PDB file of N, CA and C in Angstrom:
ATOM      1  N   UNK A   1      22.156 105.101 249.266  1.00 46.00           N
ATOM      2  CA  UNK A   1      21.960 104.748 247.877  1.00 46.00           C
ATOM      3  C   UNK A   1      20.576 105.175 247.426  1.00 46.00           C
ATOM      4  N   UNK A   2      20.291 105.928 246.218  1.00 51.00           N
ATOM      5  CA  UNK A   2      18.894 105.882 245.284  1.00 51.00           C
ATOM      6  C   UNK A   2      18.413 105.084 245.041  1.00 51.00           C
ATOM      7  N   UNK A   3      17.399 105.226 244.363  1.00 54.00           N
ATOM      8  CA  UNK A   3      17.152 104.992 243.366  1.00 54.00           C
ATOM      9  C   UNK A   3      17.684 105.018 241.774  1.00 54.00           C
ATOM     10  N   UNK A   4      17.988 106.090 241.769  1.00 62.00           N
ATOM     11  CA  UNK A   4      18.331 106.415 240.817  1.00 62.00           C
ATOM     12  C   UNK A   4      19.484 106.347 240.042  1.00 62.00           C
ATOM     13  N   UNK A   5      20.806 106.119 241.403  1.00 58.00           N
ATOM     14  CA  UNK A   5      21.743 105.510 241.627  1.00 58.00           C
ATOM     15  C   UNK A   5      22.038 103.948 240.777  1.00 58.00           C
ATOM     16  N   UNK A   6      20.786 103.501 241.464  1.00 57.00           N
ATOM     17  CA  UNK A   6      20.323 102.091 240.912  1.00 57.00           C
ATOM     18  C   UNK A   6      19.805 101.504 239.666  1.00 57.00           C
ATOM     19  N   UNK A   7      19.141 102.748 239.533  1.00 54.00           N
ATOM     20  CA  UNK A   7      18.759 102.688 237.849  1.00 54.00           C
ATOM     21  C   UNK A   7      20.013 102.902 237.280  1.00 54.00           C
ATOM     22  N   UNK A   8      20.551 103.877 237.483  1.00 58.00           N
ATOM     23  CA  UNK A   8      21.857 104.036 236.770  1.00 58.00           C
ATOM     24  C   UNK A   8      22.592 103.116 236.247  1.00 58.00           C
ATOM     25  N   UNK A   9      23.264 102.411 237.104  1.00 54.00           N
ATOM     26  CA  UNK A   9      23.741 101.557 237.076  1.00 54.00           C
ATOM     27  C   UNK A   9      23.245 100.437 236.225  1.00 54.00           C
ATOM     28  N   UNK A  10      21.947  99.750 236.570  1.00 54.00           N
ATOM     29  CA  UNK A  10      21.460  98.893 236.206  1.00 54.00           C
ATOM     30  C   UNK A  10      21.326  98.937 234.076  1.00 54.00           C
ATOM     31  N   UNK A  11      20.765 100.007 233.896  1.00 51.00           N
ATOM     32  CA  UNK A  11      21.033 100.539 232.421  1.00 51.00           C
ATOM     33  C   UNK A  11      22.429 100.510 231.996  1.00 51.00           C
ATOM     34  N   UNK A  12      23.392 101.143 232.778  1.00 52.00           N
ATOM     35  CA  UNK A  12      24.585 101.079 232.293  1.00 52.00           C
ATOM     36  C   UNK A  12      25.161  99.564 231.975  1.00 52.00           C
ATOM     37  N   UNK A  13      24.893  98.711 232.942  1.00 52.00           N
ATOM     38  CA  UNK A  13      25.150  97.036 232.992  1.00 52.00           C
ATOM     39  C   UNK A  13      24.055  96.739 231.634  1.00 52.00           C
ATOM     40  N   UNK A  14      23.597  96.960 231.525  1.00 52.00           N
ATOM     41  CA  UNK A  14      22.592  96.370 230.110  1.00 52.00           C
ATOM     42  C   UNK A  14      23.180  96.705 228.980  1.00 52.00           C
ATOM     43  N   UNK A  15      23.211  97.762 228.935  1.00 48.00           N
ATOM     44  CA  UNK A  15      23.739  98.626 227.558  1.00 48.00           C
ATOM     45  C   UNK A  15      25.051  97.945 227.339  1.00 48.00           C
ATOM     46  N   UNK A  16      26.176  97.661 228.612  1.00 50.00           N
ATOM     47  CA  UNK A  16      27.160  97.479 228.474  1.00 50.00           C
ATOM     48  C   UNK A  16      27.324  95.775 227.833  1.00 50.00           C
ATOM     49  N   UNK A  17      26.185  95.142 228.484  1.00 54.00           N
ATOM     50  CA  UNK A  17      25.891  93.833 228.068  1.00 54.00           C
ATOM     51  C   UNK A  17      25.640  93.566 226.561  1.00 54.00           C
ATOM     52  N   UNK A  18      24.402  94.401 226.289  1.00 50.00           N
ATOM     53  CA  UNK A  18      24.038  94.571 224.982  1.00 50.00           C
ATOM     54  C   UNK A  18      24.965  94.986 223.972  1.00 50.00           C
ATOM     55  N   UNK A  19      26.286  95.637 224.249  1.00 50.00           N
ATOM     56  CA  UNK A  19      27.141  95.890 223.169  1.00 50.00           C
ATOM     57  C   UNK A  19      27.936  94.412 223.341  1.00 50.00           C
ATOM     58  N   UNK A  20      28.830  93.987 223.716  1.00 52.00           N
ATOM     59  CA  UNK A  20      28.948  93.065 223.577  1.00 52.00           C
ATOM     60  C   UNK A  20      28.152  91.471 223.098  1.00 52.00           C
ATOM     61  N   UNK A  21      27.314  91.910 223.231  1.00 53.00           N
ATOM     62  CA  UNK A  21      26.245  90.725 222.277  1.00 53.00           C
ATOM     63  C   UNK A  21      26.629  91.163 221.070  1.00 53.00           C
ATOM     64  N   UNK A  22      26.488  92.603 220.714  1.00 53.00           N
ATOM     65  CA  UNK A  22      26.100  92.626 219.348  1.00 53.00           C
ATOM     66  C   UNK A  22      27.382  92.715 218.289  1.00 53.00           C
ATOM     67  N   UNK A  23      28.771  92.802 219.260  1.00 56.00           N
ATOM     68  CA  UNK A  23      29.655  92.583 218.975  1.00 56.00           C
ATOM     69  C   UNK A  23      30.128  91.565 218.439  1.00 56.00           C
ATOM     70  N   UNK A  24      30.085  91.075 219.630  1.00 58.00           N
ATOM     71  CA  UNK A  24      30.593  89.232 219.881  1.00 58.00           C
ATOM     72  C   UNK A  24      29.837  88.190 219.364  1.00 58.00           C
ATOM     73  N   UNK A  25      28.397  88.249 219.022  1.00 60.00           N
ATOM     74  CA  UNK A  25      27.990  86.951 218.645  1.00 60.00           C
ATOM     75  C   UNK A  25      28.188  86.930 217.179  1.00 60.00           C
ATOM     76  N   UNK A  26      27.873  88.031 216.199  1.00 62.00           N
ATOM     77  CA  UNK A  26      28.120  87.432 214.814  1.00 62.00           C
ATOM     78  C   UNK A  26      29.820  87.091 214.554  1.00 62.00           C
ATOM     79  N   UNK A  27      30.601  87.436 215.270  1.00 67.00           N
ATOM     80  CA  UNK A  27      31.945  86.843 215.094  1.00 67.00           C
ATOM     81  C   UNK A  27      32.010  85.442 215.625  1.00 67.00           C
ATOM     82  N   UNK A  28      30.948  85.194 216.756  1.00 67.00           N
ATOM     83  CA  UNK A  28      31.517  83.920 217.688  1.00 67.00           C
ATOM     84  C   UNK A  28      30.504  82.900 216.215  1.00 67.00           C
ATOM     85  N   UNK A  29      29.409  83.195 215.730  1.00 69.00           N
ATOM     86  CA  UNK A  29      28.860  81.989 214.516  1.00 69.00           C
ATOM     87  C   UNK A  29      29.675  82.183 213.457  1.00 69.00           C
ATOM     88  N   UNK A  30      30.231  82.923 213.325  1.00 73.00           N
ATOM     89  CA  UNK A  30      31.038  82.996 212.220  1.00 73.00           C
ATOM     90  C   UNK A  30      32.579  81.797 212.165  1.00 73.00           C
ATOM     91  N   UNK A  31      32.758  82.274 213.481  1.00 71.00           N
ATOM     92  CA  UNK A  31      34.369  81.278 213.953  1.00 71.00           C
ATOM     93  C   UNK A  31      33.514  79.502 213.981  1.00 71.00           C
ATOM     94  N   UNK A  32      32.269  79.292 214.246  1.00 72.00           N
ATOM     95  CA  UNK A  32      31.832  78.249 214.567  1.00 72.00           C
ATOM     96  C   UNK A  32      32.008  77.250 213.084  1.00 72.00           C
ATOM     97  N   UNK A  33      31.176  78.462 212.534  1.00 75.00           N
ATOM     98  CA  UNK A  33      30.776  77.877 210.869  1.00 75.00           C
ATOM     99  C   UNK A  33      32.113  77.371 210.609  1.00 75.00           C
ATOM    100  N   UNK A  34      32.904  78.237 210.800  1.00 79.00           N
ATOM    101  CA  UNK A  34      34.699  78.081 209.953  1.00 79.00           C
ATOM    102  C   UNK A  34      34.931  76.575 210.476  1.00 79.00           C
ATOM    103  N   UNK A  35      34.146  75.839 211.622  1.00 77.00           N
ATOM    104  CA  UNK A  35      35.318  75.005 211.884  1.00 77.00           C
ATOM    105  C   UNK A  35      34.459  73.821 211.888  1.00 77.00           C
ATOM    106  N   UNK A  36      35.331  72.561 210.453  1.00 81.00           N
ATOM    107  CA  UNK A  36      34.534  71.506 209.911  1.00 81.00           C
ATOM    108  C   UNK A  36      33.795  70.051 211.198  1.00 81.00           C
ATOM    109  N   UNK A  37      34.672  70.184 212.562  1.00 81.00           N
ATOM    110  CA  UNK A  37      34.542  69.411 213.664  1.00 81.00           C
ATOM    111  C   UNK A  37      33.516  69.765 213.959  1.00 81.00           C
ATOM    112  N   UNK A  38      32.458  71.058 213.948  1.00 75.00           N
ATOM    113  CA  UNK A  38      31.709  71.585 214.736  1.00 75.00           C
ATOM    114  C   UNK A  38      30.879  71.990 213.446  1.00 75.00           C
ATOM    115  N   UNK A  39      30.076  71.355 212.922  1.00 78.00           N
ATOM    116  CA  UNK A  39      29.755  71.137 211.784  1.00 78.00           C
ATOM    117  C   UNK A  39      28.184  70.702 212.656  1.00 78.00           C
ATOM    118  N   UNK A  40      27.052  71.175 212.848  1.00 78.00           N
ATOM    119  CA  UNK A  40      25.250  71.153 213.201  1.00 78.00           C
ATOM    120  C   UNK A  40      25.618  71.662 214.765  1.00 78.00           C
ATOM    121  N   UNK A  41      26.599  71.775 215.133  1.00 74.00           N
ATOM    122  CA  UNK A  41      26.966  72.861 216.764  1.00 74.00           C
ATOM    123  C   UNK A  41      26.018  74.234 216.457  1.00 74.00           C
ATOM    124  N   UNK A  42      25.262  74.347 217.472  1.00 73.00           N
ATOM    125  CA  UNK A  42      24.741  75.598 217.700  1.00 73.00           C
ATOM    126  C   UNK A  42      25.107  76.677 219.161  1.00 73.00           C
ATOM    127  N   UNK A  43      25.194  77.630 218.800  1.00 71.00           N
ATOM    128  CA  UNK A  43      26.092  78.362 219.579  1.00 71.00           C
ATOM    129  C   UNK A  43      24.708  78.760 220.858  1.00 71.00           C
ATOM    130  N   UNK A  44      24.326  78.429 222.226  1.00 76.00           N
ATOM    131  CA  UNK A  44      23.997  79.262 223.221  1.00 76.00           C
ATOM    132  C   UNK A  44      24.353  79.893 223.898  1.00 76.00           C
ATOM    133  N   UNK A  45      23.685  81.306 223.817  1.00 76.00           N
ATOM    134  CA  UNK A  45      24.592  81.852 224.792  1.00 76.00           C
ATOM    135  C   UNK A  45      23.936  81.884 226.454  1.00 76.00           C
ATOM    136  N   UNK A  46      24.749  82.465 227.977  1.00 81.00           N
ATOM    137  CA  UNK A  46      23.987  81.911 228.461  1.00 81.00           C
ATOM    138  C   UNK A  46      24.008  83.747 229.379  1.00 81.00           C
ATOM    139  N   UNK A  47      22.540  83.403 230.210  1.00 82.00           N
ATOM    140  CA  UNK A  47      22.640  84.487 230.558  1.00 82.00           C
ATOM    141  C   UNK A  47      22.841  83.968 232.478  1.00 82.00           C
ATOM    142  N   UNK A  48      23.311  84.875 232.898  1.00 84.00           N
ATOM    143  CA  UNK A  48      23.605  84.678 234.611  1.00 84.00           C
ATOM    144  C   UNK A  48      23.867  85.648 234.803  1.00 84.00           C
ATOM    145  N   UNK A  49      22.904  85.622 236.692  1.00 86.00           N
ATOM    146  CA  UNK A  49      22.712  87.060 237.242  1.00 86.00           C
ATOM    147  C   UNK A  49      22.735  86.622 238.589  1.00 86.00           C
ATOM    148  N   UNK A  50      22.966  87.280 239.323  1.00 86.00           N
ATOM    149  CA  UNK A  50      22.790  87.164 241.210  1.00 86.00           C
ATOM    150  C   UNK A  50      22.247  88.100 241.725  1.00 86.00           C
ATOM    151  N   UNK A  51      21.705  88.226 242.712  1.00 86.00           N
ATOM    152  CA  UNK A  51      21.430  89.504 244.039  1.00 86.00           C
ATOM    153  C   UNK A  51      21.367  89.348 245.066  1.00 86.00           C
ATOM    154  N   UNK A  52      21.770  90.187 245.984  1.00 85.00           N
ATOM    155  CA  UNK A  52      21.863  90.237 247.347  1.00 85.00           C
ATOM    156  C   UNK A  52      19.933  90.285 247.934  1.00 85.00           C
ATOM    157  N   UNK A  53      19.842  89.017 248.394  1.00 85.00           N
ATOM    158  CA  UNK A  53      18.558  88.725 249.100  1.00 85.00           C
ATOM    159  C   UNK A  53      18.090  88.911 250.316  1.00 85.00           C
ATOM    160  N   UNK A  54      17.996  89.113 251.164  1.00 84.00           N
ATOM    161  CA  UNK A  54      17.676  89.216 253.074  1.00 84.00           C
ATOM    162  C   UNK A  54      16.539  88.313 253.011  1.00 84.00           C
ATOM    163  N   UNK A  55      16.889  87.370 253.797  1.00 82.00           N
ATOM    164  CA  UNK A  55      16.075  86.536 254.359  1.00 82.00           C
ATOM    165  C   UNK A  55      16.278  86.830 255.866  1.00 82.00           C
ATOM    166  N   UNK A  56      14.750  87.478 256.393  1.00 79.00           N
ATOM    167  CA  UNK A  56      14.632  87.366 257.694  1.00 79.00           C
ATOM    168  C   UNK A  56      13.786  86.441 258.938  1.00 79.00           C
ATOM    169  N   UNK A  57      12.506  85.770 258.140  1.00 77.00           N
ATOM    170  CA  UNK A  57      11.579  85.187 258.626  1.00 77.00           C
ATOM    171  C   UNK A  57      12.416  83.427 258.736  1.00 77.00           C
ATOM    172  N   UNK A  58      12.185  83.342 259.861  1.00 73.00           N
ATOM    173  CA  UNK A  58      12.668  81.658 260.383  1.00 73.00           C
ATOM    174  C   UNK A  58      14.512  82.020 260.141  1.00 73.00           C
ATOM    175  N   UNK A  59      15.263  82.558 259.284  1.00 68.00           N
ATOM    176  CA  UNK A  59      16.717  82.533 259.768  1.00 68.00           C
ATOM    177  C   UNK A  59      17.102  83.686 260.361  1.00 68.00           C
ATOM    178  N   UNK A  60      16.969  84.858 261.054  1.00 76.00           N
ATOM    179  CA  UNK A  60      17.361  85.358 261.690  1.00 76.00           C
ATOM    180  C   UNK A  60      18.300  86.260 261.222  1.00 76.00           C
ATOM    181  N   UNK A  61      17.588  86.839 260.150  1.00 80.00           N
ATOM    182  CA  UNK A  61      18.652  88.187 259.238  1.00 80.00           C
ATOM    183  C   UNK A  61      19.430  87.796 258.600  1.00 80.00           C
ATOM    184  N   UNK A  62      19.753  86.693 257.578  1.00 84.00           N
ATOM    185  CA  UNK A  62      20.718  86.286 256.531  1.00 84.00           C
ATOM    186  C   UNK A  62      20.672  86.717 255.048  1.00 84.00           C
ATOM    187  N   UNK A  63      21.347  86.982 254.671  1.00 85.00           N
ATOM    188  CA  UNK A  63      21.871  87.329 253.555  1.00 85.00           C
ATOM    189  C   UNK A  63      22.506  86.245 252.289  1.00 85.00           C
ATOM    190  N   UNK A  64      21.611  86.080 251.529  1.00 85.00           N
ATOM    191  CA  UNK A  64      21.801  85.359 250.109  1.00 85.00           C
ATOM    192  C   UNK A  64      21.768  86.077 248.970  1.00 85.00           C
ATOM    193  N   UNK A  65      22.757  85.083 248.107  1.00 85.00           N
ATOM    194  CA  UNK A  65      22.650  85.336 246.742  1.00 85.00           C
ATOM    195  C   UNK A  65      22.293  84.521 245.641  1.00 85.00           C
ATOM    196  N   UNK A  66      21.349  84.289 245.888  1.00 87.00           N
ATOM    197  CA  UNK A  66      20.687  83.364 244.570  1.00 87.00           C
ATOM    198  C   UNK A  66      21.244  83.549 243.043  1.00 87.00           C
ATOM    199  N   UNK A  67      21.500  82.726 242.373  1.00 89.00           N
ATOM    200  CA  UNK A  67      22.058  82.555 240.966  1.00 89.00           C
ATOM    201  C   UNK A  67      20.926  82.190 240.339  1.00 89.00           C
ATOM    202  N   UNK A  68      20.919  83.329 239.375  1.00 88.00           N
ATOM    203  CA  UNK A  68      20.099  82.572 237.978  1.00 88.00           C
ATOM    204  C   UNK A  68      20.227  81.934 236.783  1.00 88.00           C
ATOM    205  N   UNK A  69      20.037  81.628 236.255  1.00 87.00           N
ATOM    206  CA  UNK A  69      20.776  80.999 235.189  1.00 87.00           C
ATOM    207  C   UNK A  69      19.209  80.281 234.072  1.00 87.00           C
ATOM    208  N   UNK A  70      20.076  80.878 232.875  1.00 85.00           N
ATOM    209  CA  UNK A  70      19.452  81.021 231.297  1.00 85.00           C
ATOM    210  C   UNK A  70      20.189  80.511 230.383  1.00 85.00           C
ATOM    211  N   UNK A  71      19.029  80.276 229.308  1.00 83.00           N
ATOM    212  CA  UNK A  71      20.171  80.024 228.000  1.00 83.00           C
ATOM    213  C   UNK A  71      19.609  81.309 227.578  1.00 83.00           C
ATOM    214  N   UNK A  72      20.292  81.897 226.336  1.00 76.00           N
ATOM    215  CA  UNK A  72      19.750  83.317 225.750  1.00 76.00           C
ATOM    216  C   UNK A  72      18.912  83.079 224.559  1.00 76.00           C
ATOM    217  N   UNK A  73      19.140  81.839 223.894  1.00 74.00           N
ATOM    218  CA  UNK A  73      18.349  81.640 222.950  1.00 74.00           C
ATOM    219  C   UNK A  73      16.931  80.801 222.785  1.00 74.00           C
ATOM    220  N   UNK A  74      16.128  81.121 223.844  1.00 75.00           N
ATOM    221  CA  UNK A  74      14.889  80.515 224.148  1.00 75.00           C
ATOM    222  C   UNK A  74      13.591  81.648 223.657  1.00 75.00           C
ATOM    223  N   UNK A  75      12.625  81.127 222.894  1.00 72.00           N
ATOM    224  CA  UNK A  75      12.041  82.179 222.546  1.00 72.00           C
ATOM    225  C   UNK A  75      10.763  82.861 223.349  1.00 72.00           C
ATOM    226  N   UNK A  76      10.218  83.899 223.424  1.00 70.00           N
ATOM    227  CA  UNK A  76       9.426  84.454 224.629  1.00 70.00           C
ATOM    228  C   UNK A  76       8.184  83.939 224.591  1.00 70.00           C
ATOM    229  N   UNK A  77       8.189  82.807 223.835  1.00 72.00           N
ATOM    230  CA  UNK A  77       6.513  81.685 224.061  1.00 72.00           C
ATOM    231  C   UNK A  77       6.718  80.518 224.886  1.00 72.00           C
ATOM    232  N   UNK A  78       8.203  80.374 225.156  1.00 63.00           N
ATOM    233  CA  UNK A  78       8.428  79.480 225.551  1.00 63.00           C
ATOM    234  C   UNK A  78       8.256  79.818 227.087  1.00 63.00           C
TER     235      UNK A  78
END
């Protein structure tokens, strides 16, 4: 595997992410607004990611995947 391979990919997963945001969210506030039950509901969206980790020091070559986990609407001061 590359680098470059990796970049590849990694852009392609963004871009591919990023269209669907820009798709999907003004339809998903739009369906929200429409509906009188859900009336001061604010829509978060959330973001989640994993990777393959190697932990070698004290376990003996193991392999994790840590989960991350976001809301998307937090602002970058925060």
């Amino acid at each position: 595997m590359s680098g470059d391979w990796a970049w590849n990919q990694a852009v392609h997963h963004s871009l591919h992410s990023l269209h669907l945001q820009v798709t999907y969210w003004p339809t998903s506030q739009d369906d929200i607004a429409k509906d009188k039950e859900a009336h001061g509901a604010v829509f978060v969206p959330i973001i989640l990611g994993s990777n393959k980790t190697t932990v070698s020091v004290a376990t003996g070559q193991n392999d994790y995947w840590p989960v991350y986990l976001s809301i998307g609407n937090v602002h970058n001061n925060v």
